[in-house]
């Protein structure tokens, strides 16, 4: 059966991608953020996952407001880089794993989740930026296959945080029952606190962000029992992206070990974080 090697959390702010494209990582604005990503990258290099199941939200690039799935699962063998307005960024397309995607879709339906199945979809910064932070930019091919899971946070009604956490448990069942010996890592992207529009545009909440990074490891039920309104109030309207991390956390055991945690504020208008978790029971 497949092996769950761990869970990753990471912000996906587009300007991080621009900083990578322009080589700004050592400039005073960016150095404090990029200085903290090395241990995450080292962990991934040591674990050599075959498949990254990446939970993120599209930002109007794959789906527009006329049709927004609540949960959608990628069942394709290739995902092209979305053009977000300046042309696609210079990254290779992602190889997918359609076999795991279909197995996940089956397992979700058996657990009373009914995802949209995607056989062709482009992926935006929500996936691109965290993948490059953890895996680096490959010259030709990514060294890992990606299975994207899209969760709606751009149009009401968005799913409940508790539902996202339960979705993670069904994802775990799919991993545990997937034939073969693939090494699978689960990646949740988005957040941390930010609000890009409205009266509170520019709002960040560093104290709440730091608490989130601690609580997602030791008390995920607390975060799963918050309401959607709580997320908007505490983390900002776009900080509600943090429900992506609950899917990742729900796929792990109750007891986890924190292998790496990094926080910096602000990148663009956002508190940015990186987290690496392993099941506490995992053999080291
Ligand atoms: C920013 C953050 C995001 O999560 C996003 O999707 C777009 C922009 C920002 O801080 O600029
Ligand atoms: Fe976002």
XYZ file of C-alpha atoms and ligand atoms in Angstrom:
296
model
C 0.000 0.000 0.000
C 1.117 3.583 -0.550
C 3.153 5.256 2.181
C 2.198 8.642 3.654
C 5.538 10.359 4.289
C 4.191 13.569 5.809
C 2.193 16.768 5.467
C 3.312 20.173 4.225
C 1.721 23.589 4.614
C 2.800 26.631 2.642
C 1.626 30.070 1.557
C 1.242 30.642 -2.174
C 1.518 34.440 -2.562
C 2.090 35.206 -6.282
C 4.814 37.770 -5.585
C 6.957 34.911 -4.183
C 6.817 33.487 -7.713
C 7.776 36.883 -9.134
C 10.688 37.082 -6.657
C 11.856 33.630 -7.827
C 11.513 34.627 -11.495
C 13.524 37.825 -10.952
C 16.139 36.305 -8.619
C 15.261 38.626 -5.721
C 15.656 35.996 -2.971
C 18.637 37.712 -1.311
C 17.241 41.270 -1.394
C 16.438 42.788 2.035
C 12.677 42.481 1.477
C 12.796 38.788 0.593
C 15.804 37.331 2.424
C 14.003 36.792 5.776
C 11.368 34.696 4.029
C 13.668 32.692 1.757
C 16.148 32.072 4.601
C 13.483 29.945 6.299
C 12.573 27.601 3.465
C 15.790 25.512 3.319
C 14.759 22.917 5.930
C 11.479 22.322 4.089
C 13.323 21.756 0.845
C 15.848 19.483 2.588
C 13.041 17.406 4.103
C 11.439 16.877 0.690
C 14.801 15.972 -0.869
C 15.382 13.388 1.882
C 11.867 11.915 1.687
C 11.764 11.682 -2.157
C 7.951 11.536 -2.485
C 6.634 9.996 -5.707
C 3.283 11.773 -5.501
C 2.306 15.152 -4.026
C -1.407 15.447 -3.297
C -1.776 19.228 -3.327
C -4.828 20.901 -1.841
C -5.216 24.474 -2.993
C -7.698 26.990 -4.298
C -7.931 28.287 -7.815
C -8.065 32.092 -8.171
C -10.378 32.520 -11.161
C -7.868 30.946 -13.567
C -9.205 27.393 -13.919
C -12.794 28.187 -12.908
C -14.609 31.490 -13.133
C -17.586 32.557 -11.044
C -20.093 31.027 -13.453
C -19.050 27.512 -12.357
C -17.120 26.839 -9.188
C -16.863 23.291 -7.813
C -16.787 23.022 -4.031
C -14.290 20.149 -4.146
C -12.584 18.970 -7.348
C -9.986 16.242 -7.905
C -7.434 16.128 -10.720
C -7.559 12.842 -12.636
C -5.193 13.856 -15.432
C -1.647 12.849 -16.322
C -0.572 16.432 -17.046
C -1.385 19.902 -15.718
C -0.383 22.962 -17.721
C 0.807 26.201 -16.115
C -2.033 28.765 -16.084
C -1.474 32.156 -17.697
C -2.377 34.627 -14.932
C -2.072 37.675 -17.149
C 1.629 38.005 -17.962
C 2.016 34.745 -19.859
C 2.639 31.370 -18.212
C 5.618 31.462 -15.838
C 8.753 29.592 -16.983
C 7.962 26.358 -15.145
C 7.547 22.883 -16.648
C 3.996 21.516 -16.709
C 3.262 19.088 -13.869
C 3.009 15.351 -14.453
C -0.140 13.998 -12.808
C -1.102 10.582 -11.503
C -4.475 9.781 -12.995
C -4.584 6.364 -11.317
C -4.347 7.895 -7.852
C -6.774 10.676 -8.837
C -9.466 8.173 -9.843
C -8.811 6.058 -6.765
C -9.181 9.183 -4.632
C -12.409 10.168 -6.384
C -13.807 6.660 -5.780
C -12.789 6.719 -2.121
C -14.279 10.171 -1.588
C -17.632 9.147 -3.077
C -17.628 6.021 -0.889
C -17.206 8.399 2.061
C -20.120 10.655 0.998
C -17.935 13.351 -0.542
C -18.892 14.001 -4.177
C -16.045 15.796 -5.928
C -15.979 17.177 -9.445
C -13.596 15.072 -11.530
C -11.160 17.069 -13.677
C -9.448 15.444 -16.654
C -8.093 18.718 -18.002
C -7.311 21.794 -15.947
C -4.586 24.444 -15.655
C -2.975 25.203 -12.327
C -2.210 28.693 -11.013
C 0.058 30.179 -8.324
C -1.871 28.301 -5.630
C 0.036 25.198 -6.740
C 3.042 26.610 -8.612
C 4.550 28.674 -5.793
C 4.562 26.024 -3.013
C 5.829 23.360 -5.420
C 8.794 25.526 -6.359
C 9.505 26.412 -2.726
C 9.655 22.753 -1.682
C 11.086 21.139 -4.836
C 13.048 23.978 -6.444
C 12.681 24.847 -10.118
C 13.425 21.843 -12.322
C 15.196 22.355 -15.653
C 12.880 20.003 -17.512
C 10.627 17.743 -15.401
C 9.323 17.892 -11.850
C 10.700 14.965 -9.805
C 7.238 14.226 -8.386
C 3.783 13.589 -9.816
C 1.027 15.933 -8.657
C -2.603 15.179 -7.817
C -4.379 18.524 -7.342
C -7.412 18.938 -5.123
C -9.242 22.239 -5.579
C -11.303 23.649 -2.680
C -13.576 26.616 -3.299
C -12.834 29.704 -1.228
C -13.649 32.342 -3.848
C -17.442 32.177 -4.010
C -19.998 31.592 -1.267
C -20.993 29.094 -0.095
C -17.530 27.792 0.727
C -17.176 24.466 2.569
C -17.082 24.292 6.357
C -13.669 23.998 8.018
C -14.910 20.821 9.742
C -15.844 19.376 6.351
C -12.343 20.073 5.038
C -10.837 18.280 8.034
C -13.124 15.272 7.427
C -12.204 15.346 3.739
C -8.602 14.866 4.859
C -9.550 11.655 6.677
C -11.085 10.291 3.455
C -7.925 11.302 1.590
C -5.921 9.302 4.134
C -8.119 6.277 3.486
C -7.366 6.626 -0.227
C -3.627 6.785 0.454
C -3.709 3.777 2.781
C -5.695 1.708 0.261
C -3.779 2.671 -2.916
C -2.036 -0.417 -4.323
C 1.723 -0.296 -4.721
C 4.421 1.349 -2.674
C 4.276 4.988 -3.813
C 5.589 7.511 -1.312
C 2.917 10.211 -0.957
C 3.169 13.659 0.616
C 0.123 15.857 1.250
C 0.494 19.618 0.701
C -2.000 22.282 1.792
C -1.479 25.793 0.393
C -2.791 29.291 1.052
C -2.846 31.917 3.772
C -1.771 32.832 6.223
C -3.658 35.986 7.268
C -4.460 38.406 4.466
C -7.253 40.515 3.109
C -6.789 41.890 -0.389
C -10.008 43.894 -0.716
C -12.736 45.801 1.099
C -12.537 48.050 4.140
C -9.881 45.884 5.825
C -7.600 45.562 2.751
C -4.052 45.076 4.027
C -5.197 43.365 7.241
C -2.749 40.808 8.671
C -2.829 39.098 12.074
C 0.662 37.800 12.966
C -0.324 36.624 16.461
C -3.166 34.530 15.045
C -0.881 33.194 12.298
C 1.694 32.001 14.825
C -1.057 30.390 16.900
C -2.396 28.677 13.769
C 1.022 27.189 12.983
C 1.172 25.740 16.513
C -2.473 24.637 16.708
C -2.602 22.882 13.342
C -0.071 20.441 14.784
C -1.285 20.031 18.364
C -4.987 20.941 18.342
C -6.429 20.667 14.832
C -9.968 20.089 16.165
C -9.918 23.630 17.537
C -9.226 24.993 14.059
C -11.701 22.591 12.439
C -14.506 23.679 14.782
C -14.173 27.368 13.913
C -16.837 28.802 11.615
C -16.178 30.227 8.167
C -16.985 33.639 9.601
C -14.352 33.076 12.315
C -11.751 32.462 9.612
C -12.630 35.703 7.808
C -12.664 37.678 11.073
C -9.402 36.264 12.449
C -7.376 35.730 9.252
C -9.019 38.103 6.750
C -11.268 37.385 3.780
C -8.466 35.698 1.799
C -6.882 34.243 4.942
C -9.864 31.884 4.835
C -7.666 29.929 2.393
C -6.258 28.297 5.516
C -9.032 25.690 5.360
C -6.788 24.025 2.723
C -4.353 23.189 5.519
C -7.151 21.383 7.401
C -7.493 18.881 4.546
C -3.765 18.181 4.790
C -3.929 17.865 8.580
C -6.952 15.566 8.436
C -4.906 13.112 6.365
C -2.291 12.776 9.115
C -2.501 10.919 12.413
C -3.826 12.746 15.481
C -0.288 12.882 16.885
C 2.290 14.554 14.663
C 5.848 15.761 14.943
C 6.752 19.274 13.731
C 9.859 18.898 11.549
C 9.988 22.531 10.432
C 7.999 25.716 11.004
C 8.744 29.113 9.502
C 6.832 32.392 9.577
C 7.478 35.828 8.115
C 5.275 38.871 7.640
C 4.618 40.534 5.257
C 5.184 39.084 1.819
C 3.095 41.284 -0.415
C -0.007 41.744 1.788
C 0.200 38.393 3.531
C 1.625 36.593 6.553
C 3.593 33.723 5.020
C 4.401 30.371 6.556
C 5.908 26.994 5.836
C 5.266 23.876 7.904
C 6.523 20.294 7.707
C 4.725 17.594 9.728
C 5.227 13.860 10.103
C 3.080 11.306 11.865
C 4.541 10.884 15.335
C 4.315 7.107 14.930
C 6.335 7.163 11.707
C 9.640 5.301 11.925
C 12.416 7.891 11.704
C -1.734 37.569 -2.422
C -1.928 36.429 -1.628
C -2.638 35.336 -2.130
O -2.906 34.195 -1.399
C -3.135 35.358 -3.397
O -3.763 34.263 -3.871
C -2.962 36.501 -4.192
C -2.261 37.597 -3.699
C -0.963 38.750 -1.920
O -0.654 38.849 -0.744
O -0.589 39.587 -2.768
Fe -4.447 32.834 -2.630
